[in-house]
Coordinates of C-alpha atoms and ligand atoms in Angstrom, one line a residue:
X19 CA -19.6 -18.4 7.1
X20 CA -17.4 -16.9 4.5
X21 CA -13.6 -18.6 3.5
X22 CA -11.0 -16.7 2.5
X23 CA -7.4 -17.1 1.4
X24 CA -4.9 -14.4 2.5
X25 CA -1.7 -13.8 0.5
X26 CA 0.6 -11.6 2.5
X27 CA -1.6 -12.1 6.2
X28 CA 1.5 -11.2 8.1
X29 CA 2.3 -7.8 6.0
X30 CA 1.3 -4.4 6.9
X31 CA -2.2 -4.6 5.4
X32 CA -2.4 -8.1 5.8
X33 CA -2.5 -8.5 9.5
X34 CA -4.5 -5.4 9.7
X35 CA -7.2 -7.1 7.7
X36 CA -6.6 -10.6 9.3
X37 CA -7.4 -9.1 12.8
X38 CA -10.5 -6.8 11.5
X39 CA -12.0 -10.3 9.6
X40 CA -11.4 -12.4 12.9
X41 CA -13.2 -10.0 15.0
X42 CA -15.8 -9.2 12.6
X43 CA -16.9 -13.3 13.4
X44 CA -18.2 -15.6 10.7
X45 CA -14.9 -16.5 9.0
X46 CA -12.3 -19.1 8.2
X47 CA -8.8 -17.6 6.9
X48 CA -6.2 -19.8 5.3
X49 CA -3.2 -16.6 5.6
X50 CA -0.1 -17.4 3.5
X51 CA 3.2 -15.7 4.6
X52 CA 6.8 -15.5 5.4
X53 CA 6.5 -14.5 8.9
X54 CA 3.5 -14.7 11.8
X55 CA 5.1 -12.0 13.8
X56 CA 2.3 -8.9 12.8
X57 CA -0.6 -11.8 13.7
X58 CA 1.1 -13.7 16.8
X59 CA -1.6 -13.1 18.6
X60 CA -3.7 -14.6 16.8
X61 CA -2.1 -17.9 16.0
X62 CA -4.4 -19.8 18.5
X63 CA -7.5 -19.0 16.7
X64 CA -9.0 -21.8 15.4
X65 CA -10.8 -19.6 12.3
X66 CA -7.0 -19.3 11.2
X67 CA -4.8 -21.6 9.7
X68 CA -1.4 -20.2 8.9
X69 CA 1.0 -21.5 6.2
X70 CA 4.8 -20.2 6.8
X71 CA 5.9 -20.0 2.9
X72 CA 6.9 -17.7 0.1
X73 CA 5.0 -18.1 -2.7
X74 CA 6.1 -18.5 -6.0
X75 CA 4.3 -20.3 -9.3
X76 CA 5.3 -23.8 -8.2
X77 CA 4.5 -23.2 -4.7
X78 CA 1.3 -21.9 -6.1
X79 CA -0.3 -24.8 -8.3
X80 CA 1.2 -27.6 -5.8
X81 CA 0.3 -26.2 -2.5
X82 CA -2.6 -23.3 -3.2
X83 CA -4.8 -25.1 -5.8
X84 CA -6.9 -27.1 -2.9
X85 CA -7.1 -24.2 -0.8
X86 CA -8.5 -21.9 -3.7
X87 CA -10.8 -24.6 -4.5
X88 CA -12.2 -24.3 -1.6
X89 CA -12.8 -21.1 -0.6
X90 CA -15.1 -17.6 -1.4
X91 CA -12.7 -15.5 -2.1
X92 CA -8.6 -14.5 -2.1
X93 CA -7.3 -11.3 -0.9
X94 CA -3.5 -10.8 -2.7
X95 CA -2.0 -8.5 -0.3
X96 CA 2.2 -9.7 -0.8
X97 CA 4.5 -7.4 -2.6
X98 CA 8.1 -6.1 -2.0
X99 CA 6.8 -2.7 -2.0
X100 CA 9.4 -0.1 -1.1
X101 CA 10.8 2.4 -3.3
X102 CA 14.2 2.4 -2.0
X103 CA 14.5 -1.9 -3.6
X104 CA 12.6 -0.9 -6.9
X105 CA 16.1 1.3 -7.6
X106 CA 18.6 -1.0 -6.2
X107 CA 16.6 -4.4 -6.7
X108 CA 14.7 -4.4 -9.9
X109 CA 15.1 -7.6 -10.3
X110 CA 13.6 -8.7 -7.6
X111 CA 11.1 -6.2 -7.4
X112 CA 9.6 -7.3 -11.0
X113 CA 9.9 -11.3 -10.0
X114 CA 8.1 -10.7 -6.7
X115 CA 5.4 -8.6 -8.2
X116 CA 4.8 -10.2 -11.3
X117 CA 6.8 -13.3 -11.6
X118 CA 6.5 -15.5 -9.0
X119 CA 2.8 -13.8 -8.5
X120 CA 0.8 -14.3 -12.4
X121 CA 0.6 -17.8 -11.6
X122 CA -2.4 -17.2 -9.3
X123 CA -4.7 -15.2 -11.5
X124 CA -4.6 -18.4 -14.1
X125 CA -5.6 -20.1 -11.0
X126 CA -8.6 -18.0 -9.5
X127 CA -9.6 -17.9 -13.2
X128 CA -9.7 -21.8 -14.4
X129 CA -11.4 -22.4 -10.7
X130 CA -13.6 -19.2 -11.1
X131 CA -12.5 -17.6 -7.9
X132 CA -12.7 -14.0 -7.0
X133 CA -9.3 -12.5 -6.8
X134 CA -9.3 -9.2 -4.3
X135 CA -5.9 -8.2 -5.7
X136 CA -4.1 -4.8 -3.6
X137 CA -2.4 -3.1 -6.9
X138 CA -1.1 0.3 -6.1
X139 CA -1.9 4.2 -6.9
X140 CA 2.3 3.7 -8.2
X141 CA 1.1 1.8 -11.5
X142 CA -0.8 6.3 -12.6
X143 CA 2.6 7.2 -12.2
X144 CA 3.3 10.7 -12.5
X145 CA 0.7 13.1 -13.5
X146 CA 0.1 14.7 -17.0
X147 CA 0.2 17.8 -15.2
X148 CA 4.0 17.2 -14.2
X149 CA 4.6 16.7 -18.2
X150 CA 3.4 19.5 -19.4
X151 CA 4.8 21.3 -16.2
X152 CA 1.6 22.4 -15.6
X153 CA 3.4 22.9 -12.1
X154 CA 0.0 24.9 -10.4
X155 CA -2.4 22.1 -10.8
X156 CA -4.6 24.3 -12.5
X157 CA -6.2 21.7 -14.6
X158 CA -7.8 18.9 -12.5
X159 CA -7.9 16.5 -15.8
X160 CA -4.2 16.8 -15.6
X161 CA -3.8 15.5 -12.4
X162 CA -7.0 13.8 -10.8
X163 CA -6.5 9.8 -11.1
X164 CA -9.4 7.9 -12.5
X165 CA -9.5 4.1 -12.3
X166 CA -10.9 3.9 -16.0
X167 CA -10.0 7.0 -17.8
X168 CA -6.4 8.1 -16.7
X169 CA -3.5 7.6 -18.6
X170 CA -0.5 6.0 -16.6
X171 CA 2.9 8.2 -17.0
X172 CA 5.8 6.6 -16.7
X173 CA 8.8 7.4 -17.2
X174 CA 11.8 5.7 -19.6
X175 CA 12.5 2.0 -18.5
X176 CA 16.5 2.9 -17.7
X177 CA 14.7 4.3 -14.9
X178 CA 14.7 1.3 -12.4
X179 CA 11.9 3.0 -10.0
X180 CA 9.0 2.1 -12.6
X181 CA 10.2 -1.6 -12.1
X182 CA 7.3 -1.7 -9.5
X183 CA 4.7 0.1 -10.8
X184 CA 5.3 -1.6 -14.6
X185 CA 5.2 -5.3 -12.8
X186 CA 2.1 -3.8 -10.6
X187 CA 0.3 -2.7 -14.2
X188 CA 1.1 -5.7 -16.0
X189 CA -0.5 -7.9 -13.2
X190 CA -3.7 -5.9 -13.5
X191 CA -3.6 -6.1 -16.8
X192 CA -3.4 -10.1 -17.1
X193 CA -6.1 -9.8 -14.4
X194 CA -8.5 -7.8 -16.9
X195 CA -7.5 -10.6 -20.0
X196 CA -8.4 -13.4 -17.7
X197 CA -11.8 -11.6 -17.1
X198 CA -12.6 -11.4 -20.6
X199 CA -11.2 -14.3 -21.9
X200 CA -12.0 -16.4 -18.7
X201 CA -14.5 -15.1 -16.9
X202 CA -12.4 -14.1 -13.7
X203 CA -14.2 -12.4 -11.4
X204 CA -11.9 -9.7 -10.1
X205 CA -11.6 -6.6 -7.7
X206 CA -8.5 -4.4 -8.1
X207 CA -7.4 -2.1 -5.4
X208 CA -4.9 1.0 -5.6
X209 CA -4.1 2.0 -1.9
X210 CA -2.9 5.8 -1.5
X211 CA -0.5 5.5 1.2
X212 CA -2.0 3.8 3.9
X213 CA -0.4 4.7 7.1
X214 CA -0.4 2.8 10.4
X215 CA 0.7 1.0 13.7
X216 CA 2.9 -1.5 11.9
X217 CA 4.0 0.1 8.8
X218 CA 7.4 -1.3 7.3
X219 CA 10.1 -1.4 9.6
X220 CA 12.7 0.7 11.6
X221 CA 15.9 0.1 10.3
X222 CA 18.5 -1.3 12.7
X223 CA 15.5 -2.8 15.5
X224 CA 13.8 -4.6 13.4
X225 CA 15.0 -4.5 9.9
X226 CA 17.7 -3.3 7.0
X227 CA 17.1 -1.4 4.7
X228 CA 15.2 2.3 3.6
X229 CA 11.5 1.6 4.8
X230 CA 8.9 4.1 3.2
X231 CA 8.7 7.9 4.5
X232 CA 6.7 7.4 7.5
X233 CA 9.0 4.9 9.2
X234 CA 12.1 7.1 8.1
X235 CA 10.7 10.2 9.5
X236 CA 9.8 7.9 12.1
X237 CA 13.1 6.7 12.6
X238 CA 15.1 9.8 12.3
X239 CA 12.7 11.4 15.1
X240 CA 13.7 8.1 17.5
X241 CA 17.5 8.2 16.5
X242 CA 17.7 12.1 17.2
X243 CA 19.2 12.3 13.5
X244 CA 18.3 14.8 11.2
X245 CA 14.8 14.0 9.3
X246 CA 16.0 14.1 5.4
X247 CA 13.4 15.7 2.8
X248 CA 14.6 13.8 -0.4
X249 CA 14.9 17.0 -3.4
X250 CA 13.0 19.5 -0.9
X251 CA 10.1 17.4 0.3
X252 CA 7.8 18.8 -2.7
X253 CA 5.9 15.3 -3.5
X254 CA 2.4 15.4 -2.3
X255 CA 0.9 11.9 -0.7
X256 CA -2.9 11.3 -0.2
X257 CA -2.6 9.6 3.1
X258 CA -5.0 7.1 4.2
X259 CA -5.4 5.6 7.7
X260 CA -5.2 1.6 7.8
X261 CA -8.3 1.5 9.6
X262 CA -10.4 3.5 6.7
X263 CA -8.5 1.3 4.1
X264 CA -9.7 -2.3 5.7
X265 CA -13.5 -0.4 6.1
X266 CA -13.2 -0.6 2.3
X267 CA -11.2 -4.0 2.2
X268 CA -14.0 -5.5 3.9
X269 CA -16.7 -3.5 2.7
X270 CA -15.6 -5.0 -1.2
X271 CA -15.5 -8.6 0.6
X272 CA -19.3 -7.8 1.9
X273 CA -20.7 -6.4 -1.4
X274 CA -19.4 -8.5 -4.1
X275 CA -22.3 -7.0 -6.3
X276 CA -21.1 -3.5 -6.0
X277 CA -17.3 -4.5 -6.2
X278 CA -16.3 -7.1 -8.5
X279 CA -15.1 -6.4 -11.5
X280 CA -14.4 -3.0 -10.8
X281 CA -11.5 -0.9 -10.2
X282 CA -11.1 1.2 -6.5
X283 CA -8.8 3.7 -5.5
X284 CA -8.7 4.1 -2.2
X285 CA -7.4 7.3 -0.7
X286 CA -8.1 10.2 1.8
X287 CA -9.2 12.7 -0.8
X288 CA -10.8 14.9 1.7
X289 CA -8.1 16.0 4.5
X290 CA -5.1 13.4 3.5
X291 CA -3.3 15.1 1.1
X292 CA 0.1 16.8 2.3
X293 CA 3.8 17.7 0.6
X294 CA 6.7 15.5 2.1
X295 CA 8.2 18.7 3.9
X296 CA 4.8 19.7 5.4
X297 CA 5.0 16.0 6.7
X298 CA 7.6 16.2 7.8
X299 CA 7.3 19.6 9.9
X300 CA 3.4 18.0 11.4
X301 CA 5.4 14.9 12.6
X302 CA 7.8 17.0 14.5
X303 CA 5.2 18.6 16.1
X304 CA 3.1 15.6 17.1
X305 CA 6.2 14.1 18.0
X306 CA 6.5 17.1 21.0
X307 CA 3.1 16.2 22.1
X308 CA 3.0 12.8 22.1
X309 CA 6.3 12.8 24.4
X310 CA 6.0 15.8 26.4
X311 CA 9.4 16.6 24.8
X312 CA 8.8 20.7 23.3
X313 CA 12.4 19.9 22.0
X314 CA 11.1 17.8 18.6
X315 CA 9.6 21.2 17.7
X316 CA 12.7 22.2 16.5
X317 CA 13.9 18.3 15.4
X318 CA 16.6 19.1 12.7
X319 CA 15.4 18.7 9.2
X320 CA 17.5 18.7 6.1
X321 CA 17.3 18.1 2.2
X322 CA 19.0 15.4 0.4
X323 CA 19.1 15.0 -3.4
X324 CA 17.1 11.7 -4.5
X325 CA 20.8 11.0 -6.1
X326 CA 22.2 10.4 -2.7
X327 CA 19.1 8.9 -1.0
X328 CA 18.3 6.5 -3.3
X329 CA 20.9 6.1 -6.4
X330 CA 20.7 6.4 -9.9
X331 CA 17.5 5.5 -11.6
X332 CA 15.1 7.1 -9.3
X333 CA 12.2 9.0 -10.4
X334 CA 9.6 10.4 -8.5
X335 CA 5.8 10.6 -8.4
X336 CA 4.5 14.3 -8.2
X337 CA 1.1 13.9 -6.8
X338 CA -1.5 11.6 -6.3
X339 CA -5.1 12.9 -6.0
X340 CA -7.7 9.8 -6.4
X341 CA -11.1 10.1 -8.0
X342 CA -13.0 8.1 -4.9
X343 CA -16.7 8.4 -6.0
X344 CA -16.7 4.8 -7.6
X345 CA -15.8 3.5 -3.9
X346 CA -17.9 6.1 -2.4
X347 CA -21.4 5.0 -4.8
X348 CA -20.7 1.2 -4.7
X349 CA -19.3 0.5 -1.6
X350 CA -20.7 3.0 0.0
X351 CA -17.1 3.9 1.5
X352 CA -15.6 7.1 2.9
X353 CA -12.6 8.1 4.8
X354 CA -13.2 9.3 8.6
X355 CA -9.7 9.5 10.1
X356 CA -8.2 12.9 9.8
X357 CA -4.2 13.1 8.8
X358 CA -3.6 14.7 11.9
X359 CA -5.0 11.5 14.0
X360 CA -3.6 8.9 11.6
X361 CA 0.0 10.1 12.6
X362 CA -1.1 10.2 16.1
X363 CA -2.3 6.7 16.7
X364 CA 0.7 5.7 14.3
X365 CA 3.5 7.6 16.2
X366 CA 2.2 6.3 19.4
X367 CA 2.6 2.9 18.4
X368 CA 6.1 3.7 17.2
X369 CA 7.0 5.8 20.3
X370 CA 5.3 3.1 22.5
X371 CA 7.1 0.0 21.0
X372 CA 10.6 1.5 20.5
X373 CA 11.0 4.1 23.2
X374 CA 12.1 7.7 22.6
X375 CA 15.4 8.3 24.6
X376 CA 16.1 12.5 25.2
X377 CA 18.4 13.4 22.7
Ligands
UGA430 C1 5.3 3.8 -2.2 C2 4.9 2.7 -3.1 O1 5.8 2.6 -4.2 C3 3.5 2.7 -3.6 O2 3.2 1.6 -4.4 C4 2.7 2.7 -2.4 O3 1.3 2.7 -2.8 C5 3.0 3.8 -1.5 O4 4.4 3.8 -1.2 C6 2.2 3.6 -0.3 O5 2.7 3.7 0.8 O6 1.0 3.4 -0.4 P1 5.9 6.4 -2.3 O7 4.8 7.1 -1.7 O8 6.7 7.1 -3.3 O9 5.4 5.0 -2.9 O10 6.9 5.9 -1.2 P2 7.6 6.6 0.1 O11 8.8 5.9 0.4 O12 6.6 6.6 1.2 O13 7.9 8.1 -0.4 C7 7.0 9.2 -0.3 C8 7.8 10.5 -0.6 O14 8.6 10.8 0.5 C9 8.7 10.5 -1.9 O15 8.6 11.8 -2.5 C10 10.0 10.3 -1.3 O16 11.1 10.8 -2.1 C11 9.9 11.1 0.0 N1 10.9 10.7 1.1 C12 11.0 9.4 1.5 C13 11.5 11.7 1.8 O17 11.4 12.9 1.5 N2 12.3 11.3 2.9 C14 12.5 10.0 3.3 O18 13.3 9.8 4.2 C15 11.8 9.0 2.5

């Protein structure tokens, strides 16, 4: 029987992993978070034990030292973690993801406790390659992100959308001090857009705000507005299904020989990678199939200048290609879900738990 401490159990990834854990058997969870609503079902179990609370340092060394005490290890999974608050909310942004959050690595590491911490691809930033406008990826050195060789780009700190991925790097980084000087045993994570049933919310049904791509795209198909490709949808994502990114959640949780004190990106390197407007154009079309509706074929698409999406200080990352042979040779971890079936099991939940009206 294994204990675990969940931080953020009622998150995207955090209910994902709750429900996979719980059906995998042999497990007690103690989940932290501000709402149940992602894990309602599962509120009954007795292997869970839900604590409704944000968590902050104080909260932390009154209410989590016990708990940590007690169990094998703790997945940190809660983050304010959407671009459109690291422009207009920095402050927050940096005191979710850093401030209110360090308190827990000098926890895990006076009690010894192995801290599965969810970082983010964000804290490479933007790619040499993008610098040197190197702007045909000719040179994979430029480009390829490698948990222990690549530089991380940023770019100039009047630009409020590093606030995220600077808070992100600094929390690894006291992570890695408190394993040398400590002894913390540690496993750091750097998700590649993991897509799913869900994901963020849809503004104005259940939330406010500017969720992340899918749920815009996702929201602009439902709404019949125009889907908006934010300075002509050239970004490229590496996007992972939820389902492949748990396998490797879990797989860390059942190898702790082959994953702690290591770094993992975890990413669809083989068939996930995709520029914003080809996204955008494959989401129209598995829109059209999904409802029956040939119409969303044609769903209007138009460009907006980051500017006017997002406001001043937004910068944005060019590509993210991950190295995955670390997960693939210790964990022995590989993505199976194609990008094509990720957005078709996630826009089926959308579809199915919103509606789509006829335009
Ligand atoms: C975010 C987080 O900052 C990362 O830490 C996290 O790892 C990542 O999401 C994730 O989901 O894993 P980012 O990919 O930039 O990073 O966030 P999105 O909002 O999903 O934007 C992706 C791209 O789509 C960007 O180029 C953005 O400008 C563009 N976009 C977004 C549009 O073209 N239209 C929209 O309506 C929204």
């Amino acid at each position: 029987m294994k204990k675990v401490l969940i931080l953020g159990c009622g998150g995207f990834v955090g209910s994902h992993l709750t429900e996979r854990l719980l059906a995998a058997g042999d497990v007690e969870i103690e989940g932290w978070d501000i709402s149940s609503e992602k894990i309602s079902q599962h509120l009954g179990d007795p292997r869970l034990r839900f604590h409704e609370s944000y968590i902050d340092a104080e909260t932390t060394w009154t209410e989590l030292e016990p708990i940590i005490q007690d169990v094998d290890a703790v997945y940190s999974l809660a983050a304010v973690c959407t671009p459109a608050q690291y422009v207009s909310s920095p402050v927050k942004t940096i005191q979710s993801n850093f401030i209110d959050a360090y308190a827990l690595i000098d926890l895990c590491a006076k009690h010894r406790k192995w801290l599965i911490h969810t970082s983010t691809c964000e804290v490479y930033g933007r790619t040499l390659s993008s610098y040197v406008k190197a702007d045909d990826y000719d040179d994979l050195d430029l480009y390829e992100q490698r948990e222990d060789e690549t530089p991380l780009v940023m770019g100039p700190t009047s630009n409020n959308r590093w606030s995220y991925a600077t808070a992100k790097q600094l929390f690894e980084r006291y992570m890695l001090a408190h394993h040398q000087e400590n002894g913390l045993p540690y496993t750091i994570v750097r998700p590649y857009n993991w897509f799913g049933p869900k994901m963020d919310f849809i503004p104005g049904r259940d939330g406010e705000g500017v969720p992340r791509v899918l749920a815009c795209f996702m929201t602009a198909l439902l709404d019949h507005q125009p889907m908006q490709l934010v300075d002509g949808g050239d970004a490229w994502r590496t996007i992972t299904y939820i389902d492949d990114a748990i396998d490797a959640l879990q797989a860390m949780l059942e190898q702790p020989k082959g994953s702690q004190n290591q770094i993992f990106n975890v990413g669809n390197r083989k068939d996930g990678e995709v520029t914003m407007k080809e996204l955008a154009h494959l989401m129209r079309e598995i829109a059209a199939e999904i409802t029956g509706r040939p119409e969303y074929k044609d769903h209007p698409i138009e460009e907006v200048s980051s500017g006017k999406f997002y406001g001043e200080g937004y910068e944005d990352c060019d590509r993210r290609v991950p190295d995955i042979s670390k997960a693939q040779s210790r964990l022995g971890w590989e993505p199976k879900t194609s990008l094509r079936e990720t957005l078709r099991i996630t826009m089926e939940h959308y579809f199915g738990k919103y509606g789509s009206s006829a335009a």
